[in-house]
XYZ file of C-alpha atoms in Angstrom:
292
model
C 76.686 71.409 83.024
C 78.794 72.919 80.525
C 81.884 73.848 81.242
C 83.062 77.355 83.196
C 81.186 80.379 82.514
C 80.151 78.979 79.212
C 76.255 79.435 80.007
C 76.833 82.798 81.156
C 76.796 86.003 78.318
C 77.073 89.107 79.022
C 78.705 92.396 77.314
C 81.394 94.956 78.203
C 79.835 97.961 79.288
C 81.090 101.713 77.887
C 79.374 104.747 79.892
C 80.094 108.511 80.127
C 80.479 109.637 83.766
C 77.152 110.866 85.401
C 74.721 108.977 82.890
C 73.623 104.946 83.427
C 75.436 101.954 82.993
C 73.457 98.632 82.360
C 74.935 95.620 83.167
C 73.128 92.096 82.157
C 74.217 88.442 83.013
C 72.098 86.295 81.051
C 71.925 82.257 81.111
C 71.875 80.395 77.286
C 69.925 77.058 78.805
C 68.519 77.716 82.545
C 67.743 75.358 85.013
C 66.720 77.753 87.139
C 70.029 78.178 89.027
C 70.487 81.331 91.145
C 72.321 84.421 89.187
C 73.888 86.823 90.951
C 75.938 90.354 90.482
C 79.419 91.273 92.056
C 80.919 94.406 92.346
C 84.755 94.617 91.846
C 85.423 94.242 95.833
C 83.426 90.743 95.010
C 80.292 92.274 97.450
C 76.671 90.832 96.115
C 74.916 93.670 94.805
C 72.160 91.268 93.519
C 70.873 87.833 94.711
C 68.124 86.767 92.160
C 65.809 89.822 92.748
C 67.447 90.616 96.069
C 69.718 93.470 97.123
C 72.226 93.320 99.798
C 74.823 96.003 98.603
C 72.912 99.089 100.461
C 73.638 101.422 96.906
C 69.761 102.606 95.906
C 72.275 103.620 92.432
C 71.769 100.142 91.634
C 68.356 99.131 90.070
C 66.321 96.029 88.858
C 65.663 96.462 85.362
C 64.919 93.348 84.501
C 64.709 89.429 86.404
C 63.836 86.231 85.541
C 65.617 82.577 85.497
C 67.545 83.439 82.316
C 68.614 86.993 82.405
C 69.720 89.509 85.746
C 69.686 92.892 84.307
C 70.735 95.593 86.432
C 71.010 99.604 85.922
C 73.663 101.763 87.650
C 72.811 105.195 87.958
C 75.019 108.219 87.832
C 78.316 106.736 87.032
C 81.607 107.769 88.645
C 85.262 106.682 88.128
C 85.064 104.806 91.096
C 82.576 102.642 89.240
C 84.715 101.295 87.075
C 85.856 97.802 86.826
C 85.290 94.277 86.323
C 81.670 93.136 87.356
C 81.587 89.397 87.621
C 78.247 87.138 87.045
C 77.851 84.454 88.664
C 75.320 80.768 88.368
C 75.602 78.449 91.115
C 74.991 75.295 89.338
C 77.500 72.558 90.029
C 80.200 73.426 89.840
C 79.321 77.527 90.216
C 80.107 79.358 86.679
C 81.585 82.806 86.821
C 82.068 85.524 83.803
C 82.831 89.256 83.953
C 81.905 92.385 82.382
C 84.061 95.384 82.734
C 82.491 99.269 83.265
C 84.516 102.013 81.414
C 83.992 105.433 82.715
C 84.307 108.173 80.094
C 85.209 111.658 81.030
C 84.384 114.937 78.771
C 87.053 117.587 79.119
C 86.167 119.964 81.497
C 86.864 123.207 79.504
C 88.707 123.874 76.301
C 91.011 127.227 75.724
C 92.733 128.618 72.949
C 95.655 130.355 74.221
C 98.018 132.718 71.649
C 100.575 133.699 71.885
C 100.906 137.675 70.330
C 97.167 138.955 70.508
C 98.208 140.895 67.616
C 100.790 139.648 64.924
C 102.114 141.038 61.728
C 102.120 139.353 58.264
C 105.227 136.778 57.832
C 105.310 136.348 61.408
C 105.126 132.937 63.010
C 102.590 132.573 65.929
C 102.082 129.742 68.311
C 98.984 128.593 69.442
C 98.008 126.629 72.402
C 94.842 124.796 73.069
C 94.490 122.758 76.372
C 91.660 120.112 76.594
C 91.353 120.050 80.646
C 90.996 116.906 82.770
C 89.640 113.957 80.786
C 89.390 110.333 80.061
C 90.823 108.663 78.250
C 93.100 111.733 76.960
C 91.614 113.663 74.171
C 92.671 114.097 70.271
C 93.386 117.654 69.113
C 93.281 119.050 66.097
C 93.220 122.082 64.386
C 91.585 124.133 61.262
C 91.873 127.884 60.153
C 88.695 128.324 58.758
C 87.363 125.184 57.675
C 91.027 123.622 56.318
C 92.527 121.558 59.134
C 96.046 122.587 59.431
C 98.892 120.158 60.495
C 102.237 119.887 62.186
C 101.020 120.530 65.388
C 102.550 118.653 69.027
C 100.211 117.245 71.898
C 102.198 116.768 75.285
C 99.853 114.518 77.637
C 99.638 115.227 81.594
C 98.389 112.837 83.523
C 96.912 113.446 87.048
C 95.007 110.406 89.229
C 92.464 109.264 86.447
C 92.554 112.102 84.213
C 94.390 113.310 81.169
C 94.946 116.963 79.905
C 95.952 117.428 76.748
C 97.696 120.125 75.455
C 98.511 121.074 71.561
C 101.112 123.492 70.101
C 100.623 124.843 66.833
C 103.331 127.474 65.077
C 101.041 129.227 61.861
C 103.038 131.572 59.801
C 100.222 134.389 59.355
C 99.533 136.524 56.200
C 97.233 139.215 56.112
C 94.770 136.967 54.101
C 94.367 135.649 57.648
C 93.398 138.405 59.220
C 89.650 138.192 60.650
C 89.929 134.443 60.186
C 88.835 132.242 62.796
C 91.553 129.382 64.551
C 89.726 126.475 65.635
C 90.808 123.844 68.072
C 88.906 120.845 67.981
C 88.044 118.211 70.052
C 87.970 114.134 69.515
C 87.032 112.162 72.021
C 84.306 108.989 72.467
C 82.678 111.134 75.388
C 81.691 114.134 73.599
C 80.298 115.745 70.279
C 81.430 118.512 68.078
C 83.150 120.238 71.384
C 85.389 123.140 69.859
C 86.658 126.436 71.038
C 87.315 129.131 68.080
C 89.707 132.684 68.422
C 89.892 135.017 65.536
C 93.998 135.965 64.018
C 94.208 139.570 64.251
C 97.192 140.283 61.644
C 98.811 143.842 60.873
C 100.092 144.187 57.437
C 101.456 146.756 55.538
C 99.603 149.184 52.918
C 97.900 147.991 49.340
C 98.087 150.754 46.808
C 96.107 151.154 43.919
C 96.246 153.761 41.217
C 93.586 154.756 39.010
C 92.903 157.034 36.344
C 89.523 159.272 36.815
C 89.707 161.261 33.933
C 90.306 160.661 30.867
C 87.652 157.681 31.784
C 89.433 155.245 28.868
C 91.346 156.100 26.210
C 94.390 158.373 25.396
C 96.070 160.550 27.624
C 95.964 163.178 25.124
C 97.893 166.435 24.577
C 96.311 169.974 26.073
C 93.607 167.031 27.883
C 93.713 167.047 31.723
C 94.458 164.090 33.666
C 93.133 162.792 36.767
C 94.868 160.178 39.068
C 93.300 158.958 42.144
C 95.684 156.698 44.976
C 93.640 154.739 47.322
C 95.699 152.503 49.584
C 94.417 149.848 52.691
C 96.517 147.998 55.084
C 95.892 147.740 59.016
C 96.398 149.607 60.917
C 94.888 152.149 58.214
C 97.732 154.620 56.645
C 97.508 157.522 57.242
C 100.594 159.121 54.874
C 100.374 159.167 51.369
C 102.322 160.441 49.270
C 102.847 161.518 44.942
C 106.348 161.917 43.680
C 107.929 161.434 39.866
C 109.918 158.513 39.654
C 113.533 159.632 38.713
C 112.231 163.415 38.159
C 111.109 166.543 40.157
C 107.152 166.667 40.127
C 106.510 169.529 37.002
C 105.536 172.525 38.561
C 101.754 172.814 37.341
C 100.858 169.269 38.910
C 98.246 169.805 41.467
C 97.848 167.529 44.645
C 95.278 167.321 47.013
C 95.258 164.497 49.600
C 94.971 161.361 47.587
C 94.094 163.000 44.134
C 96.943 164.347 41.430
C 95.416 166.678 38.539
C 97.271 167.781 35.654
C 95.421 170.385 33.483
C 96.801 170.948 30.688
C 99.216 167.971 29.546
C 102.481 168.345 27.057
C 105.008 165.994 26.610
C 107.489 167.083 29.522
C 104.686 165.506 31.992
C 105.840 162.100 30.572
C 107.002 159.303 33.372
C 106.322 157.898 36.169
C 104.177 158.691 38.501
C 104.610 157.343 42.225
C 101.701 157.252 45.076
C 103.593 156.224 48.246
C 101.813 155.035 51.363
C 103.405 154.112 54.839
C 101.621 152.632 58.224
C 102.963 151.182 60.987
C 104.023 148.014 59.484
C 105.770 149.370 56.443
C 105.407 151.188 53.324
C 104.304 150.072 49.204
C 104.017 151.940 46.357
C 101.988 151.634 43.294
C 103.499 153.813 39.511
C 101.722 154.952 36.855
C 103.030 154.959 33.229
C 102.432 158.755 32.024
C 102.743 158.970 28.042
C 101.211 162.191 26.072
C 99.812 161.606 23.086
């Protein structure tokens, strides 16, 4: 006979906890020598076609003089381990096959820390991948560009690893409404990811237009329209018109977010201010007044 194990094949065996594990010792040249299956305590779990371990989880899948092939249902951590085949020719030959257990995470959380942030302000994130093996990869995306920089710190308890990432993300209010995603890598599981949406305060955006004249010039004895309109979150609620460097001329009119001049002459020239404040701060946009 050849020499140890060397007739025996079998394969390592990788298997996510709760589904089934297959384990085959197979013979290259038989001479109809006995196979048998060993747990990692070295107990027969098969004879030939014979069961002694009393474990109905084990199953015959498949027997004959050159192969034992044996399923292993619902797969635990305790499971896992070497597996040794043996043939007793003369002398015996011995191999083993290892199980590997894989464990999913059991939950995924996004944790942040300000519910609410403002723009320029740094936030950290935390998402923890909960009791797994082997530990899980994190990583991260706002929206769909993976951001980087972030730290993992690994706990381990008995067999299991949880995972947790930091992230610090400097927000702007472009990020506002945009979703964080933590994702997960790991050989046990597919596409597992947790998203929360930034919520970001940021300060007014003024705009000012001109209503009437539509185009052209702002001509002399022509009225002239000006309308402010200004977003930010929260929403402002103060607005404002004032002449830059200038009292407002007396025959201005303003109502809420319009200003109206009737009847323009040169004194109107300069410039125009529309002021708006929330809780975060307050902008400004100017308009260039020249009378033609």
């Amino acid at each position: 006979s050849e020499g140890d194990g060397q007739n025996l094949v079998t394969e390592d065996v990788t298997v996510v906890e709760g589904d089934v594990a297959t384990i085959s010792c197979r013979v290259k040249n038989s001479d109809d020598s006995v196979i048998q299956l060993l747990n990692p305590n070295r107990q027969t779990i098969y004879f030939r076609d014979f069961r002694p371990l009393k474990d109905s989880r084990f199953q015959l899948v498949n027997f004959s003089n050159s192969e034992l092939r044996v399923s292993l249902t619902n797969v635990s951590i305790s499971d896992e381990g070497r597996y040794f085949c043996q043939l007793y020719t003369d002398p015996p030959q011995e191999i083993y096959t290892t199980i590997t257990v894989l464990v999913p995470p059991r939950n995924l959380v996004i944790d942040i820390q300000k519910e609410i942030a403002t723009e320029g302000e740094e936030i950290e994130l935390n998402c923890t991948a909960m009791a797994s093996r082997p530990a899980t990869t994190i990583r991260w995306f706002k929206g769909n560009k993976e951001l980087t920089g972030s730290k993992s710190e690994v706990e381990q308890w008995s067999d299991m690893y949880t995972v947790t990432s930091r992230l610090v993300l400097k927000v702007g209010r472009e990020d506002d409404g945009v979703p964080v995603i933590c994702l997960v890598d790991h050989p046990a599981v597919k596409d597992l990811q947790t998203q929360r949406y930034l919520e970001v305060m940021y300060k007014p955006q003024v705009r000012v237009s001109q209503n009437y004249p539509v185009q052209g010039l702002t001509r002399e004895g022509e009225p002239l329209e000006l309308t402010c309109a200004a977003f930010g979150k929260p929403q402002p609620t103060d607005m404002r018109w004032l002449r830059v460097d200038d009292e407002m001329p007396q025959h201005v009119v303003v109502s809420g977010s319009n200003l109206l001049i009737s009847n323009l002459n040169k004194t109107d020239n300069g410039t125009y201010r529309c002021e708006a404040s929330n809780a975060v701060g307050k902008s400004h946009a100017d308009y260039m007044l020249f009378v033609y």
